Amino acid sequence: METDKRIVNAMAELLRVQGYAATGIQQLARAAKAPTGSIYHHFRGGKREVAAAALRQTGAVYIQVLPMLLDEHADLATGVEAAFAAAAEDIENTGWANMCPVGTVTGEIADTEPELREVAAEVLTSWVEEGTRYLAGRGLSGTDARALTYALISALEGAFILARGQRSTEPLLAAGRAMAAYTATLPAGASPSSGEKVGPSGADFGEGVGGF
Amino acid sequence: METDKRIVNAMAELLRVQGYAATGIQQLARAAKAPTGSIYHHFRGGKREVAAAALRQTGAVYIQVLPMLLDEHADLATGVEAAFAAAAEDIENTGWANMCPVGTVTGEIADTEPELREVAAEVLTSWVEEGTRYLAGRGLSGTDARALTYALISALEGAFILARGQRSTEPLLAAGRAMAAYTATLPAGASPSSGEKVGPSGADFGEGVGGF
DNA sequence: GTCTATATTTGGATAGAC
DNA sequence: GTCTATCCAAATATAGAC
């Protein structure tokens, strides 16, 4: 693989495990099997620019996860609960490792790294837009689709933190039940097979991406 | 104030703003107006031990917030939505500053600092127990009370992250609506004035505690 | 107990040979 | 473009005067 790709992938992995501040350039160089000088050759902006690239890449990968999981169930509320249950199983099976760096890094740098915060905001916005589009395709109104998307991402990110902290699937399962109950109260949750598929198909998670 | 209290308060504030890894001992000493030597005199375990003390202190303070907010409304679902709306207003008014360090720090250190992770887990568990006790007092069954508590904390922590990242109250409002709808589906949500009050009264947030 | 000074290591970043 | 060597500032932690 090209050096710059290796650097970005290694950064994404380190961000996932230990966050931004705790990740050093030398550690990154070791993980990417590249000398420190190469990092600054490919990323003039140093650590910050590498982290930004890693966040964008991860965001583009994970944007496909939720639609893919929900597509498997005809009933939307059932799909929501199943998606949280799948996340719970995954996080337990990987030894309570973090699933995705975006939430962790956002919380860490939102008040101290304006440029990275903007990148994180872009990624989150892309998730919301994609989720809203998908849920509208499943029959929800535009406002309901957007509100549900925000609630789903919030509950998922928060439950991930509790689950990792407590080493328990209970937060994810409880959040899933809650979001499923909320989904069931929304009008017109249609089957995914009414008309054509709306979610992106053939999700390809690449090579260096851990989790899920 | 005594030196050790100043150190813990300063650490709590720094954790809230920039997390654990980004917080240095010298920065902490400056913020606490104490020389670095004093920190190691009072906390043999160094940075880690100070952070543990700060997490425990913050946890004890925030355990009173949710019951206090929910007590203001006779209808539980209404109270839930109002609590999220209040959080949204607070975070916007404070310039999107972090409200509470526990979630942020937990995400940051869950895979790398076992001792701090255990402290965070204890704090989260105490929140869950207190929330469950309160909601059971409002008429929910034990299992429903516990599941709702987990879902509420998860949604709140996750929505905080999205709100800070996007500088928007929308995630908190959407999460609040979702959790209110879920709450309304649970049987027997009683009024807080049926019988005596169950929440801790006279919440005192101390002096050096930001947010809320 | 408080505080100064410092030991030691590691941080991000750069210059320049190849 | 790759990689080595290194600069300088900052990190955690300690020793010891007061």
Coordinates of C-alpha atoms (C1' of nucleotides) in Angstrom, one line a residue:
Chain A
M1 CA 0.0 0.0 0.0
E2 CA 1.1 3.6 -0.6
T3 CA 2.7 5.4 2.3
D4 CA 0.1 8.0 2.7
K5 CA -2.7 5.5 2.8
R6 CA -0.8 3.5 5.4
I7 CA -0.4 6.6 7.5
V8 CA -4.1 7.5 7.4
N9 CA -5.2 4.0 8.2
A10 CA -2.8 3.8 11.1
M11 CA -4.0 7.1 12.4
A12 CA -7.7 5.9 12.2
E13 CA -6.8 2.9 14.2
L14 CA -4.9 4.8 16.8
L15 CA -7.7 7.4 17.1
R16 CA -10.2 4.6 17.6
V17 CA -8.2 3.1 20.4
Q18 CA -6.7 6.0 22.3
G19 CA -8.0 9.3 20.9
Y20 CA -6.2 12.3 19.4
A21 CA -4.1 13.8 22.2
A22 CA -2.7 10.5 23.3
T23 CA -1.5 9.6 19.8
G24 CA 2.0 10.7 19.0
I25 CA 3.8 11.2 15.7
Q26 CA 6.5 8.6 16.5
Q27 CA 3.9 6.1 17.5
L28 CA 2.0 6.8 14.3
A29 CA 5.2 6.4 12.3
R30 CA 5.9 3.0 13.9
A31 CA 2.3 1.8 13.3
A32 CA 2.4 2.9 9.6
K33 CA 5.9 1.5 9.1
A34 CA 7.0 4.9 7.8
P35 CA 9.7 7.3 9.1
T36 CA 8.5 10.4 10.8
G37 CA 9.8 12.6 8.0
S38 CA 7.4 10.9 5.5
I39 CA 4.5 11.9 7.6
Y40 CA 5.3 15.6 7.2
H41 CA 6.2 15.1 3.5
H42 CA 2.7 13.8 2.8
F43 CA 0.8 15.9 5.3
R44 CA 2.3 19.3 5.6
G45 CA -0.2 20.1 8.4
G46 CA 1.3 17.4 10.6
K47 CA -0.7 15.4 13.1
R48 CA -3.8 17.5 12.7
E49 CA -4.0 17.0 9.0
V50 CA -3.5 13.3 9.3
A51 CA -6.3 13.1 11.9
A52 CA -8.6 15.1 9.6
A53 CA -8.0 12.7 6.8
A54 CA -8.6 9.7 9.1
L55 CA -11.9 11.1 10.3
R56 CA -13.1 11.8 6.8
Q57 CA -12.2 8.3 5.7
T58 CA -13.8 6.6 8.6
G59 CA -16.9 8.8 8.2
A60 CA -17.3 7.7 4.6
V61 CA -17.0 4.0 5.6
Y62 CA -19.5 4.1 8.4
I63 CA -22.1 6.0 6.5
Q64 CA -23.1 2.7 5.0
V65 CA -23.5 0.7 8.2
L66 CA -26.9 1.8 9.5
P67 CA -28.8 1.6 6.2
M68 CA -27.3 -1.8 5.6
L69 CA -28.3 -3.2 9.0
L70 CA -31.8 -1.7 8.7
D71 CA -32.4 -3.1 5.2
E72 CA -32.4 -6.6 6.6
H73 CA -35.7 -6.2 8.3
A74 CA -39.1 -5.4 6.8
D75 CA -40.3 -3.7 10.0
L76 CA -38.3 -0.6 10.7
A77 CA -38.7 -0.8 14.5
T78 CA -37.5 -4.4 14.5
G79 CA -34.6 -3.4 12.4
V80 CA -33.6 -0.7 14.8
E81 CA -33.6 -3.0 17.8
A82 CA -31.7 -5.6 15.8
A83 CA -29.1 -3.0 14.7
F84 CA -28.4 -2.1 18.4
A85 CA -28.2 -5.8 19.3
A86 CA -25.7 -6.4 16.5
A87 CA -23.6 -3.5 17.7
A88 CA -23.8 -5.0 21.2
E89 CA -22.6 -8.4 20.0
D90 CA -19.8 -6.8 18.0
I91 CA -18.4 -4.7 20.8
E92 CA -18.5 -7.6 23.2
N93 CA -16.8 -10.0 20.7
T94 CA -14.0 -7.5 20.1
G95 CA -13.2 -7.2 23.8
W96 CA -15.1 -3.9 24.2
A97 CA -12.9 -2.1 21.7
N98 CA -14.1 1.1 20.3
M99 CA -16.0 0.8 17.1
C100 CA -15.5 4.2 15.5
P101 CA -13.2 7.1 16.3
V102 CA -15.6 9.9 15.3
G103 CA -17.6 10.1 18.5
T104 CA -14.6 9.7 20.8
V105 CA -12.4 12.3 19.0
T106 CA -15.3 14.8 18.7
G107 CA -15.8 14.8 22.4
E108 CA -12.1 15.1 23.0
I109 CA -11.4 18.1 20.7
A110 CA -14.6 19.9 20.3
D111 CA -13.5 22.8 22.6
T112 CA -9.8 22.8 21.7
E113 CA -9.2 22.0 18.0
P114 CA -11.5 24.1 15.8
E115 CA -10.3 22.7 12.5
L116 CA -10.8 19.1 13.6
R117 CA -14.1 20.0 15.1
E118 CA -15.2 21.3 11.7
V119 CA -14.2 18.1 10.1
A120 CA -16.1 16.1 12.7
A121 CA -19.1 18.2 12.1
E122 CA -18.9 17.6 8.4
V123 CA -18.8 13.9 9.0
L124 CA -21.7 13.9 11.4
T125 CA -23.7 16.0 8.9
S126 CA -23.1 13.6 6.2
W127 CA -24.3 10.8 8.4
V128 CA -27.5 12.7 9.2
E129 CA -28.2 13.5 5.6
E130 CA -27.7 9.9 4.5
G131 CA -29.7 8.5 7.4
T132 CA -32.5 11.0 6.7
R133 CA -32.6 10.1 3.0
Y134 CA -32.7 6.4 3.8
L135 CA -35.5 6.7 6.4
A136 CA -37.5 8.9 4.1
G137 CA -37.2 6.2 1.6
R138 CA -38.7 3.8 4.1
G139 CA -41.8 5.9 4.3
L140 CA -41.2 8.4 7.1
S141 CA -41.9 12.1 6.7
G142 CA -38.9 14.4 6.2
T143 CA -39.0 15.8 9.7
D144 CA -39.6 12.4 11.4
A145 CA -36.8 10.9 9.3
R146 CA -34.3 13.6 10.4
A147 CA -35.3 13.5 14.0
L148 CA -35.1 9.7 14.2
T149 CA -31.7 9.8 12.5
Y150 CA -30.4 12.3 15.1
A151 CA -31.8 10.2 17.9
L152 CA -30.4 7.0 16.5
I153 CA -26.9 8.3 16.2
S154 CA -27.0 10.0 19.6
A155 CA -28.2 6.9 21.3
L156 CA -25.7 4.7 19.5
E157 CA -22.7 6.9 20.3
G158 CA -23.7 7.4 23.9
A159 CA -24.5 3.7 24.4
F160 CA -21.1 2.8 22.9
I161 CA -19.4 4.9 25.6
L162 CA -21.4 3.4 28.4
A163 CA -20.8 -0.1 27.0
R164 CA -17.1 0.4 26.8
G165 CA -16.9 1.9 30.2
Q166 CA -18.9 -0.7 31.9
R167 CA -17.9 -3.6 29.8
S168 CA -21.6 -4.5 29.4
T169 CA -24.0 -4.8 26.5
E170 CA -26.9 -3.6 28.7
P171 CA -26.6 0.1 27.6
L172 CA -26.8 -0.8 23.9
L173 CA -29.7 -3.2 24.4
A174 CA -31.6 -0.7 26.5
A175 CA -31.0 2.1 24.0
G176 CA -32.0 -0.2 21.2
R177 CA -35.3 -1.1 22.9
A178 CA -36.0 2.6 23.5
M179 CA -35.3 3.7 19.9
A180 CA -37.4 0.8 18.6
A181 CA -40.3 1.9 20.7
Y182 CA -39.9 5.4 19.5
T183 CA -39.7 4.2 15.9
A184 CA -42.9 2.3 16.3
T185 CA -44.8 5.4 17.3
L186 CA -43.9 7.2 14.0
P187 CA -46.4 6.9 11.2
A188 CA -45.8 5.0 8.0
G189 CA -42.7 2.9 8.6
A190 CA -42.8 1.0 5.3
S191 CA -41.2 -2.2 4.3
P192 CA -37.8 -1.9 2.5
S193 CA -39.0 -4.0 -0.4
S194 CA -41.8 -1.6 -1.3
G195 CA -40.3 -0.2 -4.4
E196 CA -36.6 -0.6 -4.9
K197 CA -33.9 -0.6 -2.3
V198 CA -33.0 2.8 -0.9
G199 CA -29.8 2.0 1.0
P200 CA -26.5 1.7 -0.7
S201 CA -25.8 -1.8 -1.6
G202 CA -22.6 -3.9 -1.5
A203 CA -21.0 -2.1 1.3
D204 CA -17.2 -2.6 1.1
F205 CA -15.4 -1.9 4.3
G206 CA -11.9 -1.9 2.9
E207 CA -9.0 -3.6 4.5
G208 CA -7.6 -1.7 7.4
V209 CA -10.9 -0.9 9.1
G210 CA -11.5 -2.5 12.4
G211 CA -14.7 -3.0 14.2
F212 CA -18.0 -4.1 12.7
Chain B
M1 CA -9.8 26.4 49.8
E2 CA -7.5 23.6 50.6
T3 CA -4.8 22.7 48.1
D4 CA -6.0 19.2 47.4
K5 CA -9.6 20.4 46.8
R6 CA -8.3 23.1 44.4
I7 CA -6.3 20.5 42.5
V8 CA -9.3 18.2 42.1
N9 CA -11.6 21.0 41.0
A10 CA -9.0 22.3 38.5
M11 CA -8.6 18.7 37.1
A12 CA -12.4 18.3 36.7
E13 CA -12.5 21.5 34.8
L14 CA -9.6 20.6 32.5
L15 CA -11.0 17.1 31.9
R16 CA -14.3 18.7 30.9
V17 CA -12.7 21.0 28.4
Q18 CA -9.8 19.0 26.9
G19 CA -9.9 15.5 28.2
Y20 CA -7.3 13.4 30.0
A21 CA -4.4 12.9 27.7
A22 CA -4.3 16.6 26.7
T23 CA -4.1 17.7 30.3
G24 CA -0.6 18.2 31.7
I25 CA 0.6 18.3 35.3
Q26 CA 2.1 21.8 34.9
Q27 CA -1.1 23.1 33.3
L28 CA -3.0 21.5 36.2
A29 CA -0.6 23.2 38.7
R30 CA -1.1 26.5 37.1
A31 CA -4.9 26.1 37.1
A32 CA -5.0 25.1 40.7
K33 CA -2.5 27.8 41.7
A34 CA -0.3 25.1 43.3
P35 CA 3.3 24.1 42.6
T36 CA 3.8 20.8 40.8
G37 CA 5.4 19.3 43.9
S38 CA 2.2 19.7 45.8
I39 CA 0.3 17.6 43.4
Y40 CA 2.5 14.7 44.0
H41 CA 2.5 15.3 47.7
H42 CA -1.3 15.1 47.9
F43 CA -1.7 12.5 45.2
R44 CA 1.0 9.9 45.2
G45 CA -0.4 8.3 42.1
G46 CA 0.1 11.5 40.0
K47 CA -2.1 12.6 37.2
R48 CA -4.1 9.3 37.1
E49 CA -5.0 9.6 40.8
V50 CA -6.1 13.2 40.5
A51 CA -8.2 12.3 37.5
A52 CA -9.8 9.5 39.4
A53 CA -10.7 11.8 42.2
A54 CA -12.1 14.4 39.8
L55 CA -14.3 11.8 38.1
R56 CA -15.7 10.6 41.4
Q57 CA -16.4 14.1 42.5
T58 CA -18.2 15.0 39.3
G59 CA -20.1 11.8 39.3
A60 CA -21.4 12.5 42.8
V61 CA -22.5 16.0 41.7
Y62 CA -24.3 15.0 38.5
I63 CA -26.2 12.1 40.1
Q64 CA -28.7 14.7 41.3
V65 CA -29.3 16.5 38.1
L66 CA -31.7 14.1 36.2
P67 CA -34.1 13.4 39.2
M68 CA -34.1 17.2 40.0
L69 CA -35.1 18.1 36.4
L70 CA -37.7 15.3 36.2
D71 CA -39.3 16.2 39.5
E72 CA -40.5 19.5 38.0
H73 CA -43.1 17.8 35.8
A74 CA -46.1 15.7 36.8
D75 CA -46.0 13.7 33.6
L76 CA -42.8 11.7 33.2
A77 CA -42.6 11.9 29.4
T78 CA -43.1 15.6 29.5
G79 CA -40.3 15.9 32.1
V80 CA -38.0 13.8 29.9
E81 CA -38.4 16.1 26.9
A82 CA -38.1 19.2 29.1
A83 CA -34.9 17.9 30.6
F84 CA -33.3 17.4 27.2
A85 CA -34.5 20.9 26.2
A86 CA -33.0 22.3 29.3
A87 CA -29.7 20.6 28.5
A88 CA -29.9 22.0 24.9
E89 CA -30.4 25.5 26.2
D90 CA -27.5 25.2 28.7
I91 CA -25.0 23.9 26.2
E92 CA -25.9 26.6 23.7
N93 CA -25.7 29.4 26.4
T94 CA -22.3 28.2 27.5
G95 CA -20.8 28.4 24.0
W96 CA -21.1 24.7 23.4
A97 CA -18.8 23.9 26.2
N98 CA -18.8 20.3 27.5
M99 CA -21.2 19.7 30.4
C100 CA -19.6 16.8 32.1
P101 CA -16.2 15.1 31.8
V102 CA -17.3 11.6 32.5
G103 CA -18.6 10.7 29.1
T104 CA -15.7 12.3 27.2
V105 CA -13.0 10.8 29.5
T106 CA -14.6 7.4 29.4
G107 CA -14.5 7.3 25.6
E108 CA -10.9 8.5 25.6
I109 CA -9.4 6.0 28.2
A110 CA -11.6 3.0 28.1
D111 CA -9.1 0.9 26.1
T112 CA -5.9 2.3 27.6
E113 CA -6.3 3.2 31.3
P114 CA -7.8 0.3 33.1
E115 CA -7.8 1.9 36.5
L116 CA -9.6 5.0 35.3
R117 CA -12.0 2.9 33.3
E118 CA -13.0 1.2 36.5
V119 CA -13.6 4.5 38.2
A120 CA -15.7 5.7 35.3
A121 CA -17.6 2.4 35.4
E122 CA -18.3 2.9 39.1
V123 CA -19.6 6.4 38.5
L124 CA -21.8 5.2 35.6
T125 CA -23.2 2.4 37.8
S126 CA -24.0 4.8 40.6
W127 CA -25.9 7.0 38.0
V128 CA -27.9 3.9 36.8
E129 CA -28.7 2.8 40.3
E130 CA -29.9 6.3 41.4
G131 CA -31.9 6.8 38.2
T132 CA -33.5 3.4 38.5
R133 CA -34.5 4.0 42.1
Y134 CA -36.0 7.4 41.1
L135 CA -38.0 6.1 38.2
A136 CA -39.2 3.1 40.2
G137 CA -40.4 5.7 42.7
R138 CA -42.3 7.3 39.8
G139 CA -44.3 4.1 39.2
L140 CA -42.2 2.2 36.7
S141 CA -41.4 -1.5 37.1
G142 CA -37.9 -2.3 38.1
T143 CA -36.9 -3.6 34.6
D144 CA -38.5 -0.7 32.8
A145 CA -36.9 1.8 35.2
R146 CA -33.4 0.4 34.7
A147 CA -33.8 0.2 30.9
L148 CA -35.1 3.7 30.7
T149 CA -32.3 5.0 32.8
Y150 CA -29.7 3.4 30.6
A151 CA -31.4 4.7 27.5
L152 CA -31.6 8.2 29.0
I153 CA -28.0 8.4 29.9
S154 CA -26.9 6.9 26.6
A155 CA -29.0 9.3 24.6
L156 CA -27.9 12.3 26.7
E157 CA -24.2 11.5 26.4
G158 CA -24.4 10.8 22.7
A159 CA -26.4 13.9 22.0
F160 CA -24.0 16.0 23.9
I161 CA -21.2 14.9 21.7
L162 CA -23.2 15.6 18.5
A163 CA -24.3 18.9 19.8
R164 CA -20.8 20.1 20.7
G165 CA -19.4 18.8 17.4
Q166 CA -22.1 20.4 15.2
R167 CA -22.8 23.4 17.4
S168 CA -26.4 22.7 17.2
T169 CA -29.2 21.9 19.7
E170 CA -30.9 19.7 17.2
P171 CA -29.4 16.4 18.4
L172 CA -30.5 17.1 22.0
L173 CA -34.0 18.1 21.0
A174 CA -34.4 15.1 18.7
A175 CA -33.0 12.7 21.4
G176 CA -35.4 14.3 23.9
R177 CA -38.4 13.8 21.7
A178 CA -37.4 10.1 21.1
M179 CA -36.9 9.4 24.7
A180 CA -40.2 11.1 25.7
A181 CA -42.0 9.0 23.1
Y182 CA -40.4 5.9 24.5
T183 CA -41.3 6.9 28.1
A184 CA -44.9 7.4 27.1
T185 CA -45.1 3.8 26.0
L186 CA -44.1 2.5 29.4
P187 CA -47.0 1.6 31.8
A188 CA -47.7 3.4 35.0
G189 CA -45.6 6.6 34.8
A190 CA -47.0 8.2 38.0
S191 CA -47.0 11.8 39.1
P192 CA -44.0 12.8 41.4
S193 CA -46.4 14.1 44.0
S194 CA -48.1 10.7 44.5
G195 CA -46.7 9.9 47.9
E196 CA -43.6 11.7 49.0
K197 CA -40.7 13.0 46.8
V198 CA -38.3 10.3 45.7
G199 CA -35.5 12.5 44.3
P200 CA -32.8 14.0 46.4
S201 CA -33.8 17.5 47.4
G202 CA -31.8 20.6 47.8
A203 CA -29.2 19.8 45.2
D204 CA -26.0 21.7 45.9
F205 CA -23.7 22.0 43.0
G206 CA -20.7 23.4 45.0
E207 CA -18.6 26.3 43.7
G208 CA -16.1 25.3 41.1
V209 CA -18.4 23.2 39.1
G210 CA -19.1 24.5 35.6
G211 CA -22.0 23.7 33.4
F212 CA -25.6 23.2 34.4
Chain C
dG1 C1' 3.2 20.7 54.1
dT2 C1' 4.8 24.1 50.6
dC3 C1' 7.5 25.1 46.9
dT4 C1' 11.8 25.4 43.8
dA5 C1' 14.8 23.2 40.8
dT6 C1' 15.8 19.7 38.0
dA7 C1' 16.3 14.8 36.1
dT8 C1' 14.7 12.2 32.4
dT9 C1' 11.9 11.1 28.7
dT10 C1' 9.0 12.1 25.0
dG11 C1' 6.4 15.4 22.3
dG12 C1' 5.8 17.7 17.4
dA13 C1' 8.4 19.3 13.9
dT14 C1' 12.4 20.3 10.6
dA15 C1' 16.8 20.0 7.7
dG16 C1' 19.2 17.9 4.6
dA17 C1' 21.7 13.6 2.8
dC18 C1' 20.5 10.2 -0.4
Chain D
dG1 C1' 10.1 10.7 -2.3
dT2 C1' 12.5 8.1 1.5
dC3 C1' 14.7 8.2 5.6
dT4 C1' 18.2 9.8 9.4
dA5 C1' 19.5 12.8 12.7
dT6 C1' 18.3 16.3 15.5
dC7 C1' 16.3 20.8 17.4
dC8 C1' 13.5 22.7 20.9
dA9 C1' 9.7 22.7 23.9
dA10 C1' 6.9 20.2 27.0
dA11 C1' 5.8 16.0 29.3
dT12 C1' 5.8 13.3 34.0
dA13 C1' 8.0 12.7 38.0
dT14 C1' 11.4 13.4 41.9
dA15 C1' 14.8 15.4 45.3
dG16 C1' 15.4 18.3 48.7
dA17 C1' 15.6 23.2 50.7
dC18 C1' 12.5 25.7 53.5

